[in-house]
CSV table of C-alpha atoms in Angstrom, one decimal:
chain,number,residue,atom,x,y,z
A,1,UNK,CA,0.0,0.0,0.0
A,2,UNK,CA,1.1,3.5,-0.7
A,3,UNK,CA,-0.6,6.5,1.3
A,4,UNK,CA,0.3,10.1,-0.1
A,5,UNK,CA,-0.4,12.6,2.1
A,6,UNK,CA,-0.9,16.1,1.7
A,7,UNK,CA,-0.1,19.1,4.2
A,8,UNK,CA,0.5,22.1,4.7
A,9,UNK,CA,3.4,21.3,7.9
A,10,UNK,CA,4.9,18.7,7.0
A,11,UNK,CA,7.0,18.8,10.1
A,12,UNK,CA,3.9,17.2,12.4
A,13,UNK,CA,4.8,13.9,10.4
A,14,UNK,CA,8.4,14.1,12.3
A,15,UNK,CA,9.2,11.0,14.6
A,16,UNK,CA,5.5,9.9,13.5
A,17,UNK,CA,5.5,7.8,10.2
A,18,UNK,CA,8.9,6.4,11.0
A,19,UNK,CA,8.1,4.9,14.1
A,20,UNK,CA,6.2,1.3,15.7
A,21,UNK,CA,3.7,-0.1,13.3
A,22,UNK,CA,4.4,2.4,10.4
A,23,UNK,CA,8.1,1.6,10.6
A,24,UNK,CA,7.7,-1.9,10.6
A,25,UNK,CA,5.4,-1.4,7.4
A,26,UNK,CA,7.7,0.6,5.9
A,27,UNK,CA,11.0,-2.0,6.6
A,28,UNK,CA,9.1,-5.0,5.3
A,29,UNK,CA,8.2,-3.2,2.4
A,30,UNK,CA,4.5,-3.5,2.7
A,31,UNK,CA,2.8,-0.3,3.2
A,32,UNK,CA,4.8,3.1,2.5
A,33,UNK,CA,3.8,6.8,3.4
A,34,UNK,CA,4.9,9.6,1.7
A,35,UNK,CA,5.0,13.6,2.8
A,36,UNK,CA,4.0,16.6,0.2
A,37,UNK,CA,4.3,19.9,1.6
A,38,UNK,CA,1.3,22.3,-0.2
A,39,UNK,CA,3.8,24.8,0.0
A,40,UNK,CA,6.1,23.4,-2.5
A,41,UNK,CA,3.0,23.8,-5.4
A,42,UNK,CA,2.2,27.5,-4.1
A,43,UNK,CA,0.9,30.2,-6.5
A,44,UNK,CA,3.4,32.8,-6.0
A,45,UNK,CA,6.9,33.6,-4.8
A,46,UNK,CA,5.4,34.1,-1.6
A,47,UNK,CA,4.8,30.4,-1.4
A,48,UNK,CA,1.1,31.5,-0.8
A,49,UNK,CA,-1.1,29.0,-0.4
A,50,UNK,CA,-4.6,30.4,1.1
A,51,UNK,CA,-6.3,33.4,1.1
A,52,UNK,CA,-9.5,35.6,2.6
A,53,UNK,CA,-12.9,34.0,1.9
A,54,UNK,CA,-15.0,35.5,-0.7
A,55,UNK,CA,-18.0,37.1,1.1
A,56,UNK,CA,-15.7,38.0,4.2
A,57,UNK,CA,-15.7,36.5,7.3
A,58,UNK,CA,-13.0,35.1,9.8
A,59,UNK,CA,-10.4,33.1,8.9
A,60,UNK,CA,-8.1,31.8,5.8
A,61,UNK,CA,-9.1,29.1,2.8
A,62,UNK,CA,-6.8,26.5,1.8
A,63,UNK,CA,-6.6,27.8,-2.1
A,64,UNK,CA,-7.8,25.3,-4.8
A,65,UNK,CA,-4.9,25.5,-7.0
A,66,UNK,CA,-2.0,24.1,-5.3
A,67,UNK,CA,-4.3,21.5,-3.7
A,68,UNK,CA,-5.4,20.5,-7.5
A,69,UNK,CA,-1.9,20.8,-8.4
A,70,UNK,CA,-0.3,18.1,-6.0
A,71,UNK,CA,-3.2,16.0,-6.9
A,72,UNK,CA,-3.3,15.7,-10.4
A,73,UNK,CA,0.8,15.5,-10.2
A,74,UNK,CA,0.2,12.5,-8.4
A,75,UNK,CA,-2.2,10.6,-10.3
A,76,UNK,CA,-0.1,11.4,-13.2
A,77,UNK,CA,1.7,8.6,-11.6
A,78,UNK,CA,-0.4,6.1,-10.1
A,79,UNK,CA,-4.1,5.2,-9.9
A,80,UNK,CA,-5.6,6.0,-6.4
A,81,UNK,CA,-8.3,4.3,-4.8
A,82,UNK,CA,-9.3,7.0,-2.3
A,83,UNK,CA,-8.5,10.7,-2.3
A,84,UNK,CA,-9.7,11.4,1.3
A,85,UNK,CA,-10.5,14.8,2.9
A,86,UNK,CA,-9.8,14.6,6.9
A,87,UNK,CA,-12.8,16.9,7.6
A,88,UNK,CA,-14.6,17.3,11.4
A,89,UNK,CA,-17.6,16.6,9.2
A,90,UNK,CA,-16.8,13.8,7.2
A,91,UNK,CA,-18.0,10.3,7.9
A,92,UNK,CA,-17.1,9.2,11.4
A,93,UNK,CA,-13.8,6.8,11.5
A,94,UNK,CA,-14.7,3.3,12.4
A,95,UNK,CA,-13.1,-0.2,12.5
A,96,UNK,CA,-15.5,-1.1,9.8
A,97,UNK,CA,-14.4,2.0,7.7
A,98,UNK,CA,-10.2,1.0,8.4
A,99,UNK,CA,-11.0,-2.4,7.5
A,100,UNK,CA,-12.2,-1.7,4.1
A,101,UNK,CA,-9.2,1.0,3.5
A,102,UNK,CA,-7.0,-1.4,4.4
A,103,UNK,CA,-7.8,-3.7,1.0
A,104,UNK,CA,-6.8,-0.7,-1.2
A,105,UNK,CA,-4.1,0.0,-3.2
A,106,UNK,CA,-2.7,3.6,-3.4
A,107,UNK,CA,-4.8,6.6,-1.3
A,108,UNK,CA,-4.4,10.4,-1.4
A,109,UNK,CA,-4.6,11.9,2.3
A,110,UNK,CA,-5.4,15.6,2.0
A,111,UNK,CA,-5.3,17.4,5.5
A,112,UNK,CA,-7.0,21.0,5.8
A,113,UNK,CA,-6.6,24.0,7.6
A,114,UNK,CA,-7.6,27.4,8.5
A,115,UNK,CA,-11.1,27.3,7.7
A,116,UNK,CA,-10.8,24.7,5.9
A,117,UNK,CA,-10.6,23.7,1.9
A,118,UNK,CA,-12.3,25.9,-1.2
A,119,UNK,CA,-15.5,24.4,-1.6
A,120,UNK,CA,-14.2,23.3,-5.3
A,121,UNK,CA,-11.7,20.8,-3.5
A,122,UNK,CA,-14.9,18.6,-2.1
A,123,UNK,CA,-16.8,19.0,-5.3
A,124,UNK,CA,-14.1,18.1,-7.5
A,125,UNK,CA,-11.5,16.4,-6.2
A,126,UNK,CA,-11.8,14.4,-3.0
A,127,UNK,CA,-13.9,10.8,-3.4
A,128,UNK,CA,-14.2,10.6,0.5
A,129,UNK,CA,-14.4,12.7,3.6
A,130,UNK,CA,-13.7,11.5,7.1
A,131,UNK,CA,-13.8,12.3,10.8
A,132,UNK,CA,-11.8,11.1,13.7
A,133,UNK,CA,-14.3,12.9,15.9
A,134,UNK,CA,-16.9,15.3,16.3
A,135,UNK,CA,-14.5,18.0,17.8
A,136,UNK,CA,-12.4,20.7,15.7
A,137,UNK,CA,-8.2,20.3,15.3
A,138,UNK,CA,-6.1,22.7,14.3
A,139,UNK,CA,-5.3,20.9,10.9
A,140,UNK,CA,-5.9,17.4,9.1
A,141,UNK,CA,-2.6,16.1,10.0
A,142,UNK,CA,-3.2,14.4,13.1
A,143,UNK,CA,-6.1,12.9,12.0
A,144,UNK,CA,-4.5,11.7,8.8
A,145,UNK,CA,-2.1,9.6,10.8
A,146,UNK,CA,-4.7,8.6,13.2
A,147,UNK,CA,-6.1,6.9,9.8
A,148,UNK,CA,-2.9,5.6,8.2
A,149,UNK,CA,-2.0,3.4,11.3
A,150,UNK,CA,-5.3,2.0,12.2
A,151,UNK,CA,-5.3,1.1,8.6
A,152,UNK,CA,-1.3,-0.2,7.7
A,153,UNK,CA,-1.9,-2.3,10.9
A,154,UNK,CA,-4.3,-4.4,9.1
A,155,UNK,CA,-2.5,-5.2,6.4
A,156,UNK,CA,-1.1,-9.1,6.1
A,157,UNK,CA,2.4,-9.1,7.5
A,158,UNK,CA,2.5,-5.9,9.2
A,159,UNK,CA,1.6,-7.2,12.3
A,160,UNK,CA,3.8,-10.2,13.9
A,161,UNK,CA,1.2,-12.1,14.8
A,162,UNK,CA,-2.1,-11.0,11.9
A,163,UNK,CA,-4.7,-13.1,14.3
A,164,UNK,CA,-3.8,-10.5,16.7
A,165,UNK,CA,-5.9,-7.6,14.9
A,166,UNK,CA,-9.5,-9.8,14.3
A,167,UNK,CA,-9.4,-9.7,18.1
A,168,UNK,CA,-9.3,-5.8,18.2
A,169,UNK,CA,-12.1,-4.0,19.8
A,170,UNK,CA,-15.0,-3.2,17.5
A,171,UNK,CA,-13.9,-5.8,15.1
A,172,UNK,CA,-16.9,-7.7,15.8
A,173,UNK,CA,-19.3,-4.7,17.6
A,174,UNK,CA,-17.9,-5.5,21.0
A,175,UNK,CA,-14.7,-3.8,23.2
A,176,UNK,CA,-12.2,-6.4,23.7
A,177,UNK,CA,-12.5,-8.7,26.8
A,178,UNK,CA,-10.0,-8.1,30.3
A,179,UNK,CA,-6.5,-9.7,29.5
A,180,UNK,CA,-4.1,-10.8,32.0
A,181,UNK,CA,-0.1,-11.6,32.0
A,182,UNK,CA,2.1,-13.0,34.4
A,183,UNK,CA,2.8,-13.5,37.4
A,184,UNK,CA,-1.0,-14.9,37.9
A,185,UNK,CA,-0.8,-13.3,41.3
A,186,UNK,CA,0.6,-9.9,42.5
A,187,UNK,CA,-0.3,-8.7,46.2
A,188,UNK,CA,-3.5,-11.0,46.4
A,189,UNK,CA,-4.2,-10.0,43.1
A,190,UNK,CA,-5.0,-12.6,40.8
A,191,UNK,CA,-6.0,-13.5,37.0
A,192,UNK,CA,-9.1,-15.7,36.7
A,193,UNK,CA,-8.6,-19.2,36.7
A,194,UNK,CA,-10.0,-20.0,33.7
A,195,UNK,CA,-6.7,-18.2,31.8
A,196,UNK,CA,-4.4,-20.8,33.2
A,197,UNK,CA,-6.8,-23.9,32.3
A,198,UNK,CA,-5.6,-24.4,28.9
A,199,UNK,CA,-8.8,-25.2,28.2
A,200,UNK,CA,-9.0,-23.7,24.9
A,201,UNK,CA,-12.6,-23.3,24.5
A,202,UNK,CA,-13.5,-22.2,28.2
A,203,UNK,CA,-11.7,-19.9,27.6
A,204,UNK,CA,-12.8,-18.3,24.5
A,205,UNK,CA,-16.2,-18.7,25.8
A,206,UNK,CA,-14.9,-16.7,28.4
A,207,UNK,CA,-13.9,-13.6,26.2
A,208,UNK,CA,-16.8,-13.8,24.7
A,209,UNK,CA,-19.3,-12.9,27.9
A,210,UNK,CA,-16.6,-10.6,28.8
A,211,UNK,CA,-16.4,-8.7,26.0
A,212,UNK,CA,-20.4,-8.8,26.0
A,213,UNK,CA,-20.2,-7.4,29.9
A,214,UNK,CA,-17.6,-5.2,29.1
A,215,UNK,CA,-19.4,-3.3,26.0
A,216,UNK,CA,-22.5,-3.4,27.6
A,217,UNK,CA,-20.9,-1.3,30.5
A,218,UNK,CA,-18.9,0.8,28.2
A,219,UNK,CA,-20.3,0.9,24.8
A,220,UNK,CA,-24.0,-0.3,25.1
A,221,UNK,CA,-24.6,1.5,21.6
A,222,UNK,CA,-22.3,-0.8,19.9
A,223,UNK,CA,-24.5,-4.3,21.3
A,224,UNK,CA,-27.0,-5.6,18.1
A,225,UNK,CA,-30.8,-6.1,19.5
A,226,UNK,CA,-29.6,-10.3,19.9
A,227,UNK,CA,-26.7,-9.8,22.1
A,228,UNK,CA,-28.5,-7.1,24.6
């Protein structure tokens, strides 16, 4: 997988993409990210790259010209799957949602800021929007790497052990059950007895009514009308 992604400060990528699960991507040649700075496809010596918003009002626009430029440069090269707008209004990042970016090929990552994008950007150009939240950040960019990592670390060989992501929370509309390591007891503390059975199937029936408990504590929105 390749993930392009575009920004304005490219410096809040530092010590992010080159680290943990994105590293490991990277080293086994699996997934790849790449940094464009908007600036570099500015309209002017003045490396200007937003401007006042027709009809007044406060705050700066993201221009649509260097954002088209970048854009087009790049599918000049590749075909993309995706061309994704992190957006507070875009469609709200689930597990579901990583799942199915994580079968594609090549995406585009655009991250706004300011006020946001000229309109033209999400008529023209994007395919998707998404959310990480419904809160407002600064820019795209820390939401655009909240997206690439829960998607690289789906994909087949990232992961040193790939079961160990179908057992995620939400995979499955439940939080994941309690889990336990050793030592099985610490100050009177101790892990449930059905851990150290090695009875294979207590214990996944186990996680199972945990999980259930545990969502229904936590996350009761997430339980279909059978499990509740």
């Amino acid at each position: 997988m390749r993930i392009d992604i575009i920004t304005c400060i490219p410096e809040m990528f530092t010590g992010t993409v080159d680290q943990s699960i994105l590293k490991r991507a990277a080293d086994k040649n699996v997934a790849h990210i790449h940094i464009h700075n908007l600036r570099d496809y500015a309209v002017n010596k003045h490396n200007q790259i937003d401007d006042y918003a027709f009809g007044g009002g406060a705050g700066m626009v993201l221009m649509i010209e260097p954002i088209e430029k970048c854009i087009s440069g790049l599918k000049a090269q590749r075909n993309y799957d995706e061309i994704i707008y992190m957006s507070p209004d875009g469609e709200l990042l689930s597990q579901g949602i990583s799942n199915e970016l994580s079968l594609n090929e090549n995406m585009i990552l655009l991250c706004g800021h300011y006020k946001g994008v000229d309109e033209r950007v999400r008529e023209h150009l994007v395919t998707r929007e998404i959310s990480i939240g419904d809160y407002v950040l600064t820019g795209g960019e820390l939401a655009a790497a909240v997206v690439a990592d829960s998607v690289i670390r789906l994909i087949p060989g990232v992961m040193n052990d790939e079961t160990s992501a179908l057992t995620d929370s939400f995979q499955d509309n439940l939080v994941a059950p309690p889990v336990y390591t050793r030592p099985a007891e610490y100050k009177g503390w101790t892990v449930p007895e059905v851990l150290t059975s090695g009875h294979e199937a207590k214990i996944n029936d186990w996680r199972f009514k945990q999980a259930v408990k545990r969502t229904q504590e936590k996350r009761p929105d997430l339980l279909s009308e059978d499990i509740k």
